[in-house]
């Protein structure tokens, strides 16, 4: 088994629809009622959830968005380059990693409703991170970008959208 296969097996990771592999490690027992959430949510949600998320150099996390902020925590492997596009179309780029002296962040916050995508920086490598959200994750709050639609919304970012979406 390769190191990547070992991590996938030991942490029981499964393919994620956005790309990469994940395993939910925490889902709070506590719940928030629909009437205590903002109007974007339908139904109740757990207070918070957390996942392991693994990306390899030959795949990427495709542009998607969720309704809540997402906190990324770097664990090991290559640093990750993560792109966000705000609702108003501002593109930002961050490096998640441990080399703080060179501008990398061990933690990164992706704001709610921003489109975001990520890839491993090193070749033939992997990145293992954690992703925490509150309210807790629900696939009803998750939207995977359609390439054509996202390019027509943000034509100024055509190149990066083309690279980091599945058709
Ligand atoms: N649970 C399943 N998929 C996801 C995801 O993309 N992010 C978070 N935070 N939790 C998830």
mmCIF file with all atom_site columns, C-alpha atoms and ligand atoms in Angstrom:
data_model
loop_
_atom_site.group_PDB
_atom_site.id
_atom_site.type_symbol
_atom_site.label_atom_id
_atom_site.label_alt_id
_atom_site.label_comp_id
_atom_site.label_asym_id
_atom_site.label_entity_id
_atom_site.label_seq_id
_atom_site.pdbx_PDB_ins_code
_atom_site.Cartn_x
_atom_site.Cartn_y
_atom_site.Cartn_z
_atom_site.occupancy
_atom_site.B_iso_or_equiv
_atom_site.pdbx_formal_charge
_atom_site.auth_seq_id
_atom_site.auth_comp_id
_atom_site.auth_asym_id
_atom_site.auth_atom_id
_atom_site.pdbx_PDB_model_num
ATOM   1   C CA . UNK A 1 1   ? 0.000   0.000  0.000   1.00 0.00 ? 1   UNK A CA 1
ATOM   2   C CA . UNK A 1 2   ? 1.188   3.525  -0.710  1.00 0.00 ? 2   UNK A CA 1
ATOM   3   C CA . UNK A 1 3   ? 1.191   6.100  2.067   1.00 0.00 ? 3   UNK A CA 1
ATOM   4   C CA . UNK A 1 4   ? -1.925  7.696  0.544   1.00 0.00 ? 4   UNK A CA 1
ATOM   5   C CA . UNK A 1 5   ? -3.755  4.352  0.396   1.00 0.00 ? 5   UNK A CA 1
ATOM   6   C CA . UNK A 1 6   ? -2.771  3.745  4.017   1.00 0.00 ? 6   UNK A CA 1
ATOM   7   C CA . UNK A 1 7   ? -4.251  7.042  5.170   1.00 0.00 ? 7   UNK A CA 1
ATOM   8   C CA . UNK A 1 8   ? -7.450  6.418  3.187   1.00 0.00 ? 8   UNK A CA 1
ATOM   9   C CA . UNK A 1 9   ? -7.767  2.945  4.742   1.00 0.00 ? 9   UNK A CA 1
ATOM   10  C CA . UNK A 1 10  ? -6.799  3.870  8.307   1.00 0.00 ? 10  UNK A CA 1
ATOM   11  C CA . UNK A 1 11  ? -9.025  6.953  8.484   1.00 0.00 ? 11  UNK A CA 1
ATOM   12  C CA . UNK A 1 12  ? -11.813 5.209  6.500   1.00 0.00 ? 12  UNK A CA 1
ATOM   13  C CA . UNK A 1 13  ? -12.029 8.027  3.939   1.00 0.00 ? 13  UNK A CA 1
ATOM   14  C CA . UNK A 1 14  ? -14.554 7.900  1.063   1.00 0.00 ? 14  UNK A CA 1
ATOM   15  C CA . UNK A 1 15  ? -14.675 9.852  -2.222  1.00 0.00 ? 15  UNK A CA 1
ATOM   16  C CA . UNK A 1 16  ? -16.236 13.299 -1.922  1.00 0.00 ? 16  UNK A CA 1
ATOM   17  C CA . UNK A 1 17  ? -18.455 14.661 -4.774  1.00 0.00 ? 17  UNK A CA 1
ATOM   18  C CA . UNK A 1 18  ? -16.227 17.783 -4.991  1.00 0.00 ? 18  UNK A CA 1
ATOM   19  C CA . UNK A 1 19  ? -13.085 15.616 -5.410  1.00 0.00 ? 19  UNK A CA 1
ATOM   20  C CA . UNK A 1 20  ? -10.764 14.214 -2.745  1.00 0.00 ? 20  UNK A CA 1
ATOM   21  C CA . UNK A 1 21  ? -11.650 11.862 0.099   1.00 0.00 ? 21  UNK A CA 1
ATOM   22  C CA . UNK A 1 22  ? -13.377 12.573 3.407   1.00 0.00 ? 22  UNK A CA 1
ATOM   23  C CA . UNK A 1 23  ? -14.741 11.146 6.597   1.00 0.00 ? 23  UNK A CA 1
ATOM   24  C CA . UNK A 1 24  ? -17.020 12.928 9.025   1.00 0.00 ? 24  UNK A CA 1
ATOM   25  C CA . UNK A 1 25  ? -15.361 12.755 12.459  1.00 0.00 ? 25  UNK A CA 1
ATOM   26  C CA . UNK A 1 26  ? -17.767 14.841 14.523  1.00 0.00 ? 26  UNK A CA 1
ATOM   27  C CA . UNK A 1 27  ? -21.442 15.755 14.446  1.00 0.00 ? 27  UNK A CA 1
ATOM   28  C CA . UNK A 1 28  ? -22.738 17.493 17.560  1.00 0.00 ? 28  UNK A CA 1
ATOM   29  C CA . UNK A 1 29  ? -25.726 15.921 19.221  1.00 0.00 ? 29  UNK A CA 1
ATOM   30  C CA . UNK A 1 30  ? -27.172 19.368 19.773  1.00 0.00 ? 30  UNK A CA 1
ATOM   31  C CA . UNK A 1 31  ? -29.430 20.774 17.078  1.00 0.00 ? 31  UNK A CA 1
ATOM   32  C CA . UNK A 1 32  ? -30.484 24.243 15.971  1.00 0.00 ? 32  UNK A CA 1
ATOM   33  C CA . UNK A 1 33  ? -34.166 24.627 15.029  1.00 0.00 ? 33  UNK A CA 1
ATOM   34  C CA . UNK A 1 34  ? -35.069 26.047 11.632  1.00 0.00 ? 34  UNK A CA 1
ATOM   35  C CA . UNK A 1 35  ? -36.593 29.137 13.274  1.00 0.00 ? 35  UNK A CA 1
ATOM   36  C CA . UNK A 1 36  ? -33.251 29.914 14.958  1.00 0.00 ? 36  UNK A CA 1
ATOM   37  C CA . UNK A 1 37  ? -31.322 29.673 11.671  1.00 0.00 ? 37  UNK A CA 1
ATOM   38  C CA . UNK A 1 38  ? -31.276 32.382 9.018   1.00 0.00 ? 38  UNK A CA 1
ATOM   39  C CA . UNK A 1 39  ? -33.779 32.071 6.164   1.00 0.00 ? 39  UNK A CA 1
ATOM   40  C CA . UNK A 1 40  ? -31.216 30.373 3.873   1.00 0.00 ? 40  UNK A CA 1
ATOM   41  C CA . UNK A 1 41  ? -31.684 27.090 5.734   1.00 0.00 ? 41  UNK A CA 1
ATOM   42  C CA . UNK A 1 42  ? -34.590 24.710 5.378   1.00 0.00 ? 42  UNK A CA 1
ATOM   43  C CA . UNK A 1 43  ? -34.995 22.400 8.376   1.00 0.00 ? 43  UNK A CA 1
ATOM   44  C CA . UNK A 1 44  ? -32.849 21.946 11.458  1.00 0.00 ? 44  UNK A CA 1
ATOM   45  C CA . UNK A 1 45  ? -29.077 21.523 11.597  1.00 0.00 ? 45  UNK A CA 1
ATOM   46  C CA . UNK A 1 46  ? -26.593 20.131 14.130  1.00 0.00 ? 46  UNK A CA 1
ATOM   47  C CA . UNK A 1 47  ? -24.590 22.766 15.982  1.00 0.00 ? 47  UNK A CA 1
ATOM   48  C CA . UNK A 1 48  ? -21.371 21.747 14.253  1.00 0.00 ? 48  UNK A CA 1
ATOM   49  C CA . UNK A 1 49  ? -19.611 19.050 12.216  1.00 0.00 ? 49  UNK A CA 1
ATOM   50  C CA . UNK A 1 50  ? -16.018 18.224 11.335  1.00 0.00 ? 50  UNK A CA 1
ATOM   51  C CA . UNK A 1 51  ? -14.375 16.109 8.624   1.00 0.00 ? 51  UNK A CA 1
ATOM   52  C CA . UNK A 1 52  ? -10.987 14.812 7.608   1.00 0.00 ? 52  UNK A CA 1
ATOM   53  C CA . UNK A 1 53  ? -10.355 15.818 3.993   1.00 0.00 ? 53  UNK A CA 1
ATOM   54  C CA . UNK A 1 54  ? -7.571  14.425 1.818   1.00 0.00 ? 54  UNK A CA 1
ATOM   55  C CA . UNK A 1 55  ? -6.523  15.715 -1.588  1.00 0.00 ? 55  UNK A CA 1
ATOM   56  C CA . UNK A 1 56  ? -3.845  14.235 -3.842  1.00 0.00 ? 56  UNK A CA 1
ATOM   57  C CA . UNK A 1 57  ? -1.774  15.931 -6.553  1.00 0.00 ? 57  UNK A CA 1
ATOM   58  C CA . UNK A 1 58  ? -3.729  14.249 -9.357  1.00 0.00 ? 58  UNK A CA 1
ATOM   59  C CA . UNK A 1 59  ? -7.113  15.577 -8.217  1.00 0.00 ? 59  UNK A CA 1
ATOM   60  C CA . UNK A 1 60  ? -8.587  18.829 -6.930  1.00 0.00 ? 60  UNK A CA 1
ATOM   61  C CA . UNK A 1 61  ? -11.436 20.150 -4.847  1.00 0.00 ? 61  UNK A CA 1
ATOM   62  C CA . UNK A 1 62  ? -13.800 21.544 -7.472  1.00 0.00 ? 62  UNK A CA 1
ATOM   63  C CA . UNK A 1 63  ? -15.461 24.968 -7.092  1.00 0.00 ? 63  UNK A CA 1
ATOM   64  C CA . UNK A 1 64  ? -18.410 24.690 -4.724  1.00 0.00 ? 64  UNK A CA 1
ATOM   65  C CA . UNK A 1 65  ? -20.101 26.739 -2.043  1.00 0.00 ? 65  UNK A CA 1
ATOM   66  C CA . UNK A 1 66  ? -21.906 26.168 1.228   1.00 0.00 ? 66  UNK A CA 1
ATOM   67  C CA . UNK A 1 67  ? -24.144 28.380 3.343   1.00 0.00 ? 67  UNK A CA 1
ATOM   68  C CA . UNK A 1 68  ? -21.876 28.573 6.394   1.00 0.00 ? 68  UNK A CA 1
ATOM   69  C CA . UNK A 1 69  ? -18.250 29.582 7.020   1.00 0.00 ? 69  UNK A CA 1
ATOM   70  C CA . UNK A 1 70  ? -15.837 26.665 6.733   1.00 0.00 ? 70  UNK A CA 1
ATOM   71  C CA . UNK A 1 71  ? -12.662 26.445 8.847   1.00 0.00 ? 71  UNK A CA 1
ATOM   72  C CA . UNK A 1 72  ? -9.769  24.466 7.326   1.00 0.00 ? 72  UNK A CA 1
ATOM   73  C CA . UNK A 1 73  ? -7.044  23.024 9.586   1.00 0.00 ? 73  UNK A CA 1
ATOM   74  C CA . UNK A 1 74  ? -3.764  21.781 8.114   1.00 0.00 ? 74  UNK A CA 1
ATOM   75  C CA . UNK A 1 75  ? -2.541  18.393 9.383   1.00 0.00 ? 75  UNK A CA 1
ATOM   76  C CA . UNK A 1 76  ? 0.170   17.011 7.070   1.00 0.00 ? 76  UNK A CA 1
ATOM   77  C CA . UNK A 1 77  ? 1.566   16.665 3.572   1.00 0.00 ? 77  UNK A CA 1
ATOM   78  C CA . UNK A 1 78  ? 1.944   19.290 0.864   1.00 0.00 ? 78  UNK A CA 1
ATOM   79  C CA . UNK A 1 79  ? 0.597   22.806 1.365   1.00 0.00 ? 79  UNK A CA 1
ATOM   80  C CA . UNK A 1 80  ? -2.682  23.525 -0.443  1.00 0.00 ? 80  UNK A CA 1
ATOM   81  C CA . UNK A 1 81  ? -3.533  26.467 -2.663  1.00 0.00 ? 81  UNK A CA 1
ATOM   82  C CA . UNK A 1 82  ? -7.139  27.498 -2.074  1.00 0.00 ? 82  UNK A CA 1
ATOM   83  C CA . UNK A 1 83  ? -9.093  29.976 -4.218  1.00 0.00 ? 83  UNK A CA 1
ATOM   84  C CA . UNK A 1 84  ? -12.231 31.840 -3.185  1.00 0.00 ? 84  UNK A CA 1
ATOM   85  C CA . UNK A 1 85  ? -14.600 33.941 -5.306  1.00 0.00 ? 85  UNK A CA 1
ATOM   86  C CA . UNK A 1 86  ? -16.874 36.231 -3.307  1.00 0.00 ? 86  UNK A CA 1
ATOM   87  C CA . UNK A 1 87  ? -20.519 36.850 -4.250  1.00 0.00 ? 87  UNK A CA 1
ATOM   88  C CA . UNK A 1 88  ? -19.385 40.134 -5.830  1.00 0.00 ? 88  UNK A CA 1
ATOM   89  C CA . UNK A 1 89  ? -16.698 38.376 -7.864  1.00 0.00 ? 89  UNK A CA 1
ATOM   90  C CA . UNK A 1 90  ? -13.511 39.100 -5.922  1.00 0.00 ? 90  UNK A CA 1
ATOM   91  C CA . UNK A 1 91  ? -10.989 36.296 -6.458  1.00 0.00 ? 91  UNK A CA 1
ATOM   92  C CA . UNK A 1 92  ? -8.612  35.554 -3.538  1.00 0.00 ? 92  UNK A CA 1
ATOM   93  C CA . UNK A 1 93  ? -5.855  32.992 -3.138  1.00 0.00 ? 93  UNK A CA 1
ATOM   94  C CA . UNK A 1 94  ? -4.450  31.457 0.063   1.00 0.00 ? 94  UNK A CA 1
ATOM   95  C CA . UNK A 1 95  ? -1.873  28.856 0.966   1.00 0.00 ? 95  UNK A CA 1
ATOM   96  C CA . UNK A 1 96  ? -2.806  26.459 3.745   1.00 0.00 ? 96  UNK A CA 1
ATOM   97  C CA . UNK A 1 97  ? 0.304   24.934 5.306   1.00 0.00 ? 97  UNK A CA 1
ATOM   98  C CA . UNK A 1 98  ? 2.763   25.087 8.123   1.00 0.00 ? 98  UNK A CA 1
ATOM   99  C CA . UNK A 1 99  ? 5.410   27.417 6.669   1.00 0.00 ? 99  UNK A CA 1
ATOM   100 C CA . UNK A 1 100 ? 4.160   30.435 8.590   1.00 0.00 ? 100 UNK A CA 1
ATOM   101 C CA . UNK A 1 101 ? 7.342   32.455 7.925   1.00 0.00 ? 101 UNK A CA 1
ATOM   102 C CA . UNK A 1 102 ? 6.546   32.290 4.201   1.00 0.00 ? 102 UNK A CA 1
ATOM   103 C CA . UNK A 1 103 ? 2.926   33.352 4.461   1.00 0.00 ? 103 UNK A CA 1
ATOM   104 C CA . UNK A 1 104 ? 1.226   29.969 4.795   1.00 0.00 ? 104 UNK A CA 1
ATOM   105 C CA . UNK A 1 105 ? -1.695  29.577 7.200   1.00 0.00 ? 105 UNK A CA 1
ATOM   106 C CA . UNK A 1 106 ? -2.242  26.439 9.321   1.00 0.00 ? 106 UNK A CA 1
ATOM   107 C CA . UNK A 1 107 ? -5.889  27.582 9.595   1.00 0.00 ? 107 UNK A CA 1
ATOM   108 C CA . UNK A 1 108 ? -8.024  29.198 6.943   1.00 0.00 ? 108 UNK A CA 1
ATOM   109 C CA . UNK A 1 109 ? -11.586 30.522 7.054   1.00 0.00 ? 109 UNK A CA 1
ATOM   110 C CA . UNK A 1 110 ? -13.656 30.304 3.874   1.00 0.00 ? 110 UNK A CA 1
ATOM   111 C CA . UNK A 1 111 ? -16.540 32.758 4.253   1.00 0.00 ? 111 UNK A CA 1
ATOM   112 C CA . UNK A 1 112 ? -20.119 31.525 3.784   1.00 0.00 ? 112 UNK A CA 1
ATOM   113 C CA . UNK A 1 113 ? -21.486 31.638 0.211   1.00 0.00 ? 113 UNK A CA 1
ATOM   114 C CA . UNK A 1 114 ? -18.060 32.160 -1.367  1.00 0.00 ? 114 UNK A CA 1
ATOM   115 C CA . UNK A 1 115 ? -17.257 29.789 -4.213  1.00 0.00 ? 115 UNK A CA 1
ATOM   116 C CA . UNK A 1 116 ? -14.051 27.903 -3.400  1.00 0.00 ? 116 UNK A CA 1
ATOM   117 C CA . UNK A 1 117 ? -11.706 25.307 -4.845  1.00 0.00 ? 117 UNK A CA 1
ATOM   118 C CA . UNK A 1 118 ? -8.343  23.892 -3.824  1.00 0.00 ? 118 UNK A CA 1
ATOM   119 C CA . UNK A 1 119 ? -5.379  21.866 -5.029  1.00 0.00 ? 119 UNK A CA 1
ATOM   120 C CA . UNK A 1 120 ? -2.230  20.283 -3.655  1.00 0.00 ? 120 UNK A CA 1
ATOM   121 C CA . UNK A 1 121 ? 0.844   22.426 -4.418  1.00 0.00 ? 121 UNK A CA 1
ATOM   122 C CA . UNK A 1 122 ? 3.554   19.707 -4.592  1.00 0.00 ? 122 UNK A CA 1
ATOM   123 C CA . UNK A 1 123 ? 3.726   17.054 -7.318  1.00 0.00 ? 123 UNK A CA 1
ATOM   124 C CA . UNK A 1 124 ? 3.171   13.382 -6.370  1.00 0.00 ? 124 UNK A CA 1
ATOM   125 C CA . UNK A 1 125 ? 2.008   14.334 -2.919  1.00 0.00 ? 125 UNK A CA 1
ATOM   126 C CA . UNK A 1 126 ? -1.102  14.648 -0.779  1.00 0.00 ? 126 UNK A CA 1
ATOM   127 C CA . UNK A 1 127 ? -2.570  17.038 1.773   1.00 0.00 ? 127 UNK A CA 1
ATOM   128 C CA . UNK A 1 128 ? -4.550  16.029 4.830   1.00 0.00 ? 128 UNK A CA 1
ATOM   129 C CA . UNK A 1 129 ? -6.685  18.723 6.444   1.00 0.00 ? 129 UNK A CA 1
ATOM   130 C CA . UNK A 1 130 ? -9.726  19.076 8.667   1.00 0.00 ? 130 UNK A CA 1
ATOM   131 C CA . UNK A 1 131 ? -12.817 21.121 7.744   1.00 0.00 ? 131 UNK A CA 1
ATOM   132 C CA . UNK A 1 132 ? -15.173 22.341 10.468  1.00 0.00 ? 132 UNK A CA 1
ATOM   133 C CA . UNK A 1 133 ? -18.521 24.058 9.940   1.00 0.00 ? 133 UNK A CA 1
ATOM   134 C CA . UNK A 1 134 ? -21.260 25.480 12.114  1.00 0.00 ? 134 UNK A CA 1
ATOM   135 C CA . UNK A 1 135 ? -24.213 25.034 11.628  1.00 0.00 ? 135 UNK A CA 1
ATOM   136 C CA . UNK A 1 136 ? -23.369 21.409 10.870  1.00 0.00 ? 136 UNK A CA 1
ATOM   137 C CA . UNK A 1 137 ? -22.887 20.208 7.312   1.00 0.00 ? 137 UNK A CA 1
ATOM   138 C CA . UNK A 1 138 ? -25.877 19.112 5.229   1.00 0.00 ? 138 UNK A CA 1
ATOM   139 C CA . UNK A 1 139 ? -25.652 18.299 1.511   1.00 0.00 ? 139 UNK A CA 1
ATOM   140 C CA . UNK A 1 140 ? -28.764 20.510 1.022   1.00 0.00 ? 140 UNK A CA 1
ATOM   141 C CA . UNK A 1 141 ? -26.487 23.485 1.787   1.00 0.00 ? 141 UNK A CA 1
ATOM   142 C CA . UNK A 1 142 ? -23.833 22.351 -0.717  1.00 0.00 ? 142 UNK A CA 1
ATOM   143 C CA . UNK A 1 143 ? -23.725 23.433 -4.375  1.00 0.00 ? 143 UNK A CA 1
ATOM   144 C CA . UNK A 1 144 ? -21.151 22.098 -6.814  1.00 0.00 ? 144 UNK A CA 1
ATOM   145 C CA . UNK A 1 145 ? -20.425 24.615 -9.592  1.00 0.00 ? 145 UNK A CA 1
ATOM   146 C CA . UNK A 1 146 ? -21.409 23.978 -13.178 1.00 0.00 ? 146 UNK A CA 1
ATOM   147 C CA . UNK A 1 147 ? -18.445 25.170 -15.237 1.00 0.00 ? 147 UNK A CA 1
ATOM   148 C CA . UNK A 1 148 ? -20.402 27.097 -17.921 1.00 0.00 ? 148 UNK A CA 1
ATOM   149 C CA . UNK A 1 149 ? -22.713 28.744 -15.426 1.00 0.00 ? 149 UNK A CA 1
ATOM   150 C CA . UNK A 1 150 ? -19.876 29.871 -13.120 1.00 0.00 ? 150 UNK A CA 1
ATOM   151 C CA . UNK A 1 151 ? -17.858 31.239 -16.064 1.00 0.00 ? 151 UNK A CA 1
ATOM   152 C CA . UNK A 1 152 ? -20.894 33.189 -17.291 1.00 0.00 ? 152 UNK A CA 1
ATOM   153 C CA . UNK A 1 153 ? -21.274 34.671 -13.798 1.00 0.00 ? 153 UNK A CA 1
ATOM   154 C CA . UNK A 1 154 ? -17.569 35.514 -13.414 1.00 0.00 ? 154 UNK A CA 1
ATOM   155 C CA . UNK A 1 155 ? -16.081 35.692 -16.958 1.00 0.00 ? 155 UNK A CA 1
ATOM   156 C CA . UNK A 1 156 ? -13.044 37.558 -15.573 1.00 0.00 ? 156 UNK A CA 1
ATOM   157 C CA . UNK A 1 157 ? -12.054 34.349 -13.738 1.00 0.00 ? 157 UNK A CA 1
ATOM   158 C CA . UNK A 1 158 ? -12.578 31.980 -16.679 1.00 0.00 ? 158 UNK A CA 1
ATOM   159 C CA . UNK A 1 159 ? -9.114  30.400 -16.548 1.00 0.00 ? 159 UNK A CA 1
ATOM   160 C CA . UNK A 1 160 ? -9.120  29.325 -12.905 1.00 0.00 ? 160 UNK A CA 1
ATOM   161 C CA . UNK A 1 161 ? -12.764 28.209 -13.088 1.00 0.00 ? 161 UNK A CA 1
ATOM   162 C CA . UNK A 1 162 ? -11.908 26.074 -16.143 1.00 0.00 ? 162 UNK A CA 1
ATOM   163 C CA . UNK A 1 163 ? -8.980  24.484 -14.313 1.00 0.00 ? 163 UNK A CA 1
ATOM   164 C CA . UNK A 1 164 ? -10.891 23.758 -11.100 1.00 0.00 ? 164 UNK A CA 1
ATOM   165 C CA . UNK A 1 165 ? -14.315 22.538 -12.209 1.00 0.00 ? 165 UNK A CA 1
ATOM   166 C CA . UNK A 1 166 ? -15.559 19.268 -13.604 1.00 0.00 ? 166 UNK A CA 1
ATOM   167 C CA . UNK A 1 167 ? -17.554 19.893 -16.789 1.00 0.00 ? 167 UNK A CA 1
HETATM 168 N N1 . LIG B 2 .   ? -19.328 16.785 5.200   1.00 0.00 ? 1   LIG B N1 1
HETATM 169 C C1 . LIG B 2 .   ? -19.483 16.262 3.983   1.00 0.00 ? 1   LIG B C1 1
HETATM 170 N N2 . LIG B 2 .   ? -18.941 17.049 3.048   1.00 0.00 ? 1   LIG B N2 1
HETATM 171 C C2 . LIG B 2 .   ? -18.426 18.104 3.687   1.00 0.00 ? 1   LIG B C2 1
HETATM 172 C C3 . LIG B 2 .   ? -17.733 19.264 3.264   1.00 0.00 ? 1   LIG B C3 1
HETATM 173 O O1 . LIG B 2 .   ? -17.475 19.482 2.078   1.00 0.00 ? 1   LIG B O1 1
HETATM 174 N N3 . LIG B 2 .   ? -17.363 20.128 4.229   1.00 0.00 ? 1   LIG B N3 1
HETATM 175 C C4 . LIG B 2 .   ? -17.647 19.905 5.532   1.00 0.00 ? 1   LIG B C4 1
HETATM 176 N N4 . LIG B 2 .   ? -17.226 20.811 6.423   1.00 0.00 ? 1   LIG B N4 1
HETATM 177 N N5 . LIG B 2 .   ? -18.284 18.841 5.950   1.00 0.00 ? 1   LIG B N5 1
HETATM 178 C C5 . LIG B 2 .   ? -18.669 17.942 5.036   1.00 0.00 ? 1   LIG B C5 1
#
